[in-house]
Amino acid sequence: MQTYQLQAHPAFPPLQVSSVEVKWGIVGSWLQLRWRVDGAGQVVLPHFAGRSRGDRLWNTTCCEVFVQPMHSARYVEYNFSPSEAWAAYNFTGWREGMADRSMSHDPVITPRKGRNLFILDVAVPLADLPEMPAGLSLTAVVEEETGRKSYWALTHGSPDKPDFHDPACFAATLAAPEVP
């Protein structure tokens, strides 16, 4: 598993959240991801919705991953809510051509919240990812009880406004799985 520390966007700092970390790796035929939010005592978690496709999940606490095949303008956005709802969208270019992405299986989403810690485990079938190798953007929207939202990414392209679709955010690489 690889581990990345996400950075809060400077224009939208958190109140109590102290860090967001993402671990990810390929296990068998699944991409497994784990978001860990420290300082999460006041984090707002949406109500349980069950494993189902949703929309506009980023309006509250939501973890996201963007996958862009190398040398391509197109990319896929996946949203994972602590409610266990999810979304997947294809884009033909930067914020262009948005369409629902078909999935062979619903992602498996497992949220856990302790006193000051929030963890979201997600498993996505590799068959539902675009071809690899690919650029990878790991992100999170974290809402706290005051309504304050912080926007976390590997890196941010603009200091003025968070934009997880910005090409600068694709700062990790997802390699094709090794065949034994």
PDB file of C-alpha atoms in Angstrom:
ATOM      1  CA  MET A   1       0.000   0.000   0.000  1.00  0.00           C
ATOM      2  CA  GLN A   2       1.250   3.478  -0.845  1.00  0.00           C
ATOM      3  CA  THR A   3       0.550   6.361   1.523  1.00  0.00           C
ATOM      4  CA  TYR A   4      -0.009  10.008   0.614  1.00  0.00           C
ATOM      5  CA  GLN A   5      -0.604  13.044   2.816  1.00  0.00           C
ATOM      6  CA  LEU A   6      -3.211  15.361   1.346  1.00  0.00           C
ATOM      7  CA  GLN A   7      -2.902  19.135   1.660  1.00  0.00           C
ATOM      8  CA  ALA A   8      -5.746  21.442   2.656  1.00  0.00           C
ATOM      9  CA  HIS A   9      -6.452  24.167   0.129  1.00  0.00           C
ATOM     10  CA  PRO A  10      -5.009  27.395   1.612  1.00  0.00           C
ATOM     11  CA  ALA A  11      -8.162  29.439   0.897  1.00  0.00           C
ATOM     12  CA  PHE A  12     -10.350  26.925   2.794  1.00  0.00           C
ATOM     13  CA  PRO A  13      -8.474  25.786   5.909  1.00  0.00           C
ATOM     14  CA  PRO A  14     -10.088  23.303   8.303  1.00  0.00           C
ATOM     15  CA  LEU A  15     -11.095  24.238  11.831  1.00  0.00           C
ATOM     16  CA  GLN A  16     -10.172  21.096  13.766  1.00  0.00           C
ATOM     17  CA  VAL A  17      -9.129  18.547  11.140  1.00  0.00           C
ATOM     18  CA  SER A  18      -5.359  18.193  11.430  1.00  0.00           C
ATOM     19  CA  SER A  19      -4.557  15.829   8.553  1.00  0.00           C
ATOM     20  CA  VAL A  20      -5.975  13.687   5.777  1.00  0.00           C
ATOM     21  CA  GLU A  21      -4.003  10.663   4.602  1.00  0.00           C
ATOM     22  CA  VAL A  22      -4.798   8.223   1.800  1.00  0.00           C
ATOM     23  CA  LYS A  23      -3.406   4.717   1.459  1.00  0.00           C
ATOM     24  CA  TRP A  24      -4.034   2.784  -1.705  1.00  0.00           C
ATOM     25  CA  GLY A  25      -2.957  -0.368  -3.457  1.00  0.00           C
ATOM     26  CA  ILE A  26      -4.075  -3.144  -5.760  1.00  0.00           C
ATOM     27  CA  VAL A  27      -5.162  -6.313  -3.993  1.00  0.00           C
ATOM     28  CA  GLY A  28      -6.234  -9.121  -6.294  1.00  0.00           C
ATOM     29  CA  SER A  29      -8.746  -7.647  -8.731  1.00  0.00           C
ATOM     30  CA  TRP A  30      -9.566  -4.585  -6.570  1.00  0.00           C
ATOM     31  CA  LEU A  31      -8.192  -1.102  -6.064  1.00  0.00           C
ATOM     32  CA  GLN A  32      -8.321  -0.574  -2.310  1.00  0.00           C
ATOM     33  CA  LEU A  33      -8.240   2.894  -0.776  1.00  0.00           C
ATOM     34  CA  ARG A  34      -8.295   4.164   2.801  1.00  0.00           C
ATOM     35  CA  TRP A  35      -8.845   7.798   3.763  1.00  0.00           C
ATOM     36  CA  ARG A  36      -7.845   8.643   7.333  1.00  0.00           C
ATOM     37  CA  VAL A  37      -8.971  11.987   8.773  1.00  0.00           C
ATOM     38  CA  ASP A  38      -7.348  13.046  12.054  1.00  0.00           C
ATOM     39  CA  GLY A  39      -8.942  15.710  14.229  1.00  0.00           C
ATOM     40  CA  ALA A  40     -12.347  14.488  13.045  1.00  0.00           C
ATOM     41  CA  GLY A  41     -14.361  15.098  16.217  1.00  0.00           C
ATOM     42  CA  GLN A  42     -16.534  17.746  14.525  1.00  0.00           C
ATOM     43  CA  VAL A  43     -16.651  16.191  11.033  1.00  0.00           C
ATOM     44  CA  VAL A  44     -20.145  15.957   9.541  1.00  0.00           C
ATOM     45  CA  LEU A  45     -21.014  12.532   8.130  1.00  0.00           C
ATOM     46  CA  PRO A  46     -24.062  12.222   5.875  1.00  0.00           C
ATOM     47  CA  HIS A  47     -26.823   9.853   6.961  1.00  0.00           C
ATOM     48  CA  PHE A  48     -26.695   6.227   5.841  1.00  0.00           C
ATOM     49  CA  ALA A  49     -28.050   5.841   2.300  1.00  0.00           C
ATOM     50  CA  GLY A  50     -26.936   2.291   1.576  1.00  0.00           C
ATOM     51  CA  ARG A  51     -24.758   1.154  -1.263  1.00  0.00           C
ATOM     52  CA  SER A  52     -26.287   3.014  -4.196  1.00  0.00           C
ATOM     53  CA  ARG A  53     -25.428   5.525  -6.888  1.00  0.00           C
ATOM     54  CA  GLY A  54     -25.840   9.128  -5.737  1.00  0.00           C
ATOM     55  CA  ASP A  55     -25.214  12.590  -7.082  1.00  0.00           C
ATOM     56  CA  ARG A  56     -23.614  15.785  -5.769  1.00  0.00           C
ATOM     57  CA  LEU A  57     -21.988  13.794  -2.970  1.00  0.00           C
ATOM     58  CA  TRP A  58     -19.229  16.437  -2.748  1.00  0.00           C
ATOM     59  CA  ASN A  59     -21.687  18.884  -1.133  1.00  0.00           C
ATOM     60  CA  THR A  60     -20.654  17.430   2.236  1.00  0.00           C
ATOM     61  CA  THR A  61     -17.934  15.084   3.501  1.00  0.00           C
ATOM     62  CA  CYS A  62     -16.884  12.948   0.551  1.00  0.00           C
ATOM     63  CA  CYS A  63     -13.730  11.141  -0.571  1.00  0.00           C
ATOM     64  CA  GLU A  64     -12.800  11.129  -4.230  1.00  0.00           C
ATOM     65  CA  VAL A  65     -10.343   9.638  -6.673  1.00  0.00           C
ATOM     66  CA  PHE A  66      -9.724  10.766 -10.250  1.00  0.00           C
ATOM     67  CA  VAL A  67      -8.035   8.449 -12.767  1.00  0.00           C
ATOM     68  CA  GLN A  68      -6.624   9.709 -16.080  1.00  0.00           C
ATOM     69  CA  PRO A  69      -5.037   7.326 -18.591  1.00  0.00           C
ATOM     70  CA  MET A  70      -1.550   8.478 -19.526  1.00  0.00           C
ATOM     71  CA  HIS A  71      -1.359  10.737 -22.604  1.00  0.00           C
ATOM     72  CA  SER A  72      -5.117  11.275 -22.629  1.00  0.00           C
ATOM     73  CA  ALA A  73      -7.366  14.261 -21.942  1.00  0.00           C
ATOM     74  CA  ARG A  74     -10.187  12.026 -20.709  1.00  0.00           C
ATOM     75  CA  TYR A  75     -10.503  10.946 -17.083  1.00  0.00           C
ATOM     76  CA  VAL A  76     -12.867   9.344 -14.591  1.00  0.00           C
ATOM     77  CA  GLU A  77     -14.077  10.792 -11.297  1.00  0.00           C
ATOM     78  CA  TYR A  78     -15.227   8.514  -8.464  1.00  0.00           C
ATOM     79  CA  ASN A  79     -17.020   9.898  -5.377  1.00  0.00           C
ATOM     80  CA  PHE A  80     -17.422   7.883  -2.174  1.00  0.00           C
ATOM     81  CA  SER A  81     -19.674   9.095   0.616  1.00  0.00           C
ATOM     82  CA  PRO A  82     -19.603   7.941   4.240  1.00  0.00           C
ATOM     83  CA  SER A  83     -23.344   7.330   3.636  1.00  0.00           C
ATOM     84  CA  GLU A  84     -22.128   4.435   1.397  1.00  0.00           C
ATOM     85  CA  ALA A  85     -23.534   6.184  -1.684  1.00  0.00           C
ATOM     86  CA  TRP A  86     -21.133   6.530  -4.609  1.00  0.00           C
ATOM     87  CA  ALA A  87     -20.869   8.134  -8.037  1.00  0.00           C
ATOM     88  CA  ALA A  88     -18.699   7.604 -11.103  1.00  0.00           C
ATOM     89  CA  TYR A  89     -18.389  10.027 -14.023  1.00  0.00           C
ATOM     90  CA  ASN A  90     -16.538   9.995 -17.341  1.00  0.00           C
ATOM     91  CA  PHE A  91     -15.065  13.239 -18.660  1.00  0.00           C
ATOM     92  CA  THR A  92     -13.812  13.773 -22.212  1.00  0.00           C
ATOM     93  CA  GLY A  93     -11.549  16.653 -21.126  1.00  0.00           C
ATOM     94  CA  TRP A  94     -11.050  19.142 -18.313  1.00  0.00           C
ATOM     95  CA  ARG A  95     -14.600  19.499 -16.910  1.00  0.00           C
ATOM     96  CA  GLU A  96     -16.009  18.577 -20.348  1.00  0.00           C
ATOM     97  CA  GLY A  97     -18.352  15.830 -21.501  1.00  0.00           C
ATOM     98  CA  MET A  98     -19.463  14.662 -18.068  1.00  0.00           C
ATOM     99  CA  ALA A  99     -21.500  11.427 -18.197  1.00  0.00           C
ATOM    100  CA  ASP A 100     -22.328   8.677 -15.715  1.00  0.00           C
ATOM    101  CA  ARG A 101     -19.804   5.843 -15.832  1.00  0.00           C
ATOM    102  CA  SER A 102     -21.125   2.286 -15.850  1.00  0.00           C
ATOM    103  CA  MET A 103     -19.820   0.040 -13.096  1.00  0.00           C
ATOM    104  CA  SER A 104     -19.852  -3.768 -13.051  1.00  0.00           C
ATOM    105  CA  HIS A 105     -20.205  -3.757  -9.254  1.00  0.00           C
ATOM    106  CA  ASP A 106     -20.994  -1.142  -6.664  1.00  0.00           C
ATOM    107  CA  PRO A 107     -17.851  -0.013  -4.854  1.00  0.00           C
ATOM    108  CA  VAL A 108     -17.593  -1.420  -1.331  1.00  0.00           C
ATOM    109  CA  ILE A 109     -17.579   1.514   1.109  1.00  0.00           C
ATOM    110  CA  THR A 110     -16.941   1.057   4.826  1.00  0.00           C
ATOM    111  CA  PRO A 111     -16.984   4.161   7.059  1.00  0.00           C
ATOM    112  CA  ARG A 112     -15.758   4.185  10.675  1.00  0.00           C
ATOM    113  CA  LYS A 113     -15.754   7.142  13.026  1.00  0.00           C
ATOM    114  CA  GLY A 114     -14.205   7.324  16.452  1.00  0.00           C
ATOM    115  CA  ARG A 115     -13.957  10.187  18.861  1.00  0.00           C
ATOM    116  CA  ASN A 116     -11.379  12.136  16.872  1.00  0.00           C
ATOM    117  CA  LEU A 117     -10.721   9.887  13.873  1.00  0.00           C
ATOM    118  CA  PHE A 118     -12.634   9.108  10.702  1.00  0.00           C
ATOM    119  CA  ILE A 119     -11.687   6.303   8.296  1.00  0.00           C
ATOM    120  CA  LEU A 120     -13.296   5.494   4.958  1.00  0.00           C
ATOM    121  CA  ASP A 121     -12.297   2.212   3.306  1.00  0.00           C
ATOM    122  CA  VAL A 122     -13.236   1.756  -0.354  1.00  0.00           C
ATOM    123  CA  ALA A 123     -12.743  -1.095  -2.810  1.00  0.00           C
ATOM    124  CA  VAL A 124     -13.316  -0.596  -6.551  1.00  0.00           C
ATOM    125  CA  PRO A 125     -13.093  -3.443  -9.084  1.00  0.00           C
ATOM    126  CA  LEU A 126     -10.066  -2.961 -11.343  1.00  0.00           C
ATOM    127  CA  ALA A 127     -12.328  -3.822 -14.285  1.00  0.00           C
ATOM    128  CA  ASP A 128     -14.199  -0.550 -13.627  1.00  0.00           C
ATOM    129  CA  LEU A 129     -11.087   1.638 -13.900  1.00  0.00           C
ATOM    130  CA  PRO A 130      -9.817   3.180 -17.132  1.00  0.00           C
ATOM    131  CA  GLU A 131      -6.753   1.607 -18.683  1.00  0.00           C
ATOM    132  CA  MET A 132      -3.482   1.841 -16.812  1.00  0.00           C
ATOM    133  CA  PRO A 133      -0.911   3.274 -16.357  1.00  0.00           C
ATOM    134  CA  ALA A 134      -2.806   6.355 -15.297  1.00  0.00           C
ATOM    135  CA  GLY A 135      -2.421   9.588 -13.404  1.00  0.00           C
ATOM    136  CA  LEU A 136      -4.147   9.526 -10.049  1.00  0.00           C
ATOM    137  CA  SER A 137      -5.640  12.348  -8.015  1.00  0.00           C
ATOM    138  CA  LEU A 138      -6.653  11.598  -4.421  1.00  0.00           C
ATOM    139  CA  THR A 139      -8.946  14.151  -2.798  1.00  0.00           C
ATOM    140  CA  ALA A 140     -11.449  14.767  -0.012  1.00  0.00           C
ATOM    141  CA  VAL A 141     -14.070  17.323   0.914  1.00  0.00           C
ATOM    142  CA  VAL A 142     -14.388  17.515   4.698  1.00  0.00           C
ATOM    143  CA  GLU A 143     -17.301  19.365   6.275  1.00  0.00           C
ATOM    144  CA  GLU A 144     -17.182  20.306   9.957  1.00  0.00           C
ATOM    145  CA  GLU A 145     -20.191  21.000  12.198  1.00  0.00           C
ATOM    146  CA  THR A 146     -19.920  24.764  11.713  1.00  0.00           C
ATOM    147  CA  GLY A 147     -20.567  24.255   7.985  1.00  0.00           C
ATOM    148  CA  ARG A 148     -16.910  24.975   7.166  1.00  0.00           C
ATOM    149  CA  LYS A 149     -15.618  22.830   4.325  1.00  0.00           C
ATOM    150  CA  SER A 150     -11.980  22.122   3.660  1.00  0.00           C
ATOM    151  CA  TYR A 151     -10.728  20.737   0.358  1.00  0.00           C
ATOM    152  CA  TRP A 152      -7.844  18.271   0.452  1.00  0.00           C
ATOM    153  CA  ALA A 153      -5.677  17.065  -2.459  1.00  0.00           C
ATOM    154  CA  LEU A 154      -2.177  15.816  -3.186  1.00  0.00           C
ATOM    155  CA  THR A 155      -1.500  19.283  -4.555  1.00  0.00           C
ATOM    156  CA  HIS A 156      -3.603  22.241  -5.653  1.00  0.00           C
ATOM    157  CA  GLY A 157      -3.257  23.992  -8.999  1.00  0.00           C
ATOM    158  CA  SER A 158      -4.618  27.378  -7.903  1.00  0.00           C
ATOM    159  CA  PRO A 159      -4.138  29.174  -4.581  1.00  0.00           C
ATOM    160  CA  ASP A 160      -7.470  30.985  -5.049  1.00  0.00           C
ATOM    161  CA  LYS A 161     -10.001  28.216  -5.625  1.00  0.00           C
ATOM    162  CA  PRO A 162      -9.940  24.440  -5.134  1.00  0.00           C
ATOM    163  CA  ASP A 163     -10.407  22.459  -8.351  1.00  0.00           C
ATOM    164  CA  PHE A 164      -9.874  18.711  -8.077  1.00  0.00           C
ATOM    165  CA  HIS A 165     -10.186  18.457 -11.874  1.00  0.00           C
ATOM    166  CA  ASP A 166      -7.073  20.606 -12.364  1.00  0.00           C
ATOM    167  CA  PRO A 167      -4.346  18.612 -14.169  1.00  0.00           C
ATOM    168  CA  ALA A 168      -1.897  19.604 -11.392  1.00  0.00           C
ATOM    169  CA  CYS A 169      -3.889  17.419  -8.965  1.00  0.00           C
ATOM    170  CA  PHE A 170      -2.979  14.224 -10.850  1.00  0.00           C
ATOM    171  CA  ALA A 171       0.234  13.872  -8.874  1.00  0.00           C
ATOM    172  CA  ALA A 172       0.360  10.085  -8.326  1.00  0.00           C
ATOM    173  CA  THR A 173       0.630   7.220 -10.788  1.00  0.00           C
ATOM    174  CA  LEU A 174      -1.484   4.091 -10.878  1.00  0.00           C
ATOM    175  CA  ALA A 175       0.543   1.342 -12.561  1.00  0.00           C
ATOM    176  CA  ALA A 176      -0.956  -1.675 -14.268  1.00  0.00           C
ATOM    177  CA  PRO A 177      -1.144  -4.639 -11.875  1.00  0.00           C
ATOM    178  CA  GLU A 178       1.651  -7.172 -12.158  1.00  0.00           C
ATOM    179  CA  VAL A 179       0.581 -10.513 -13.567  1.00  0.00           C
ATOM    180  CA  PRO A 180       2.061 -13.429 -11.579  1.00  0.00           C
TER     181      PRO A 180
END
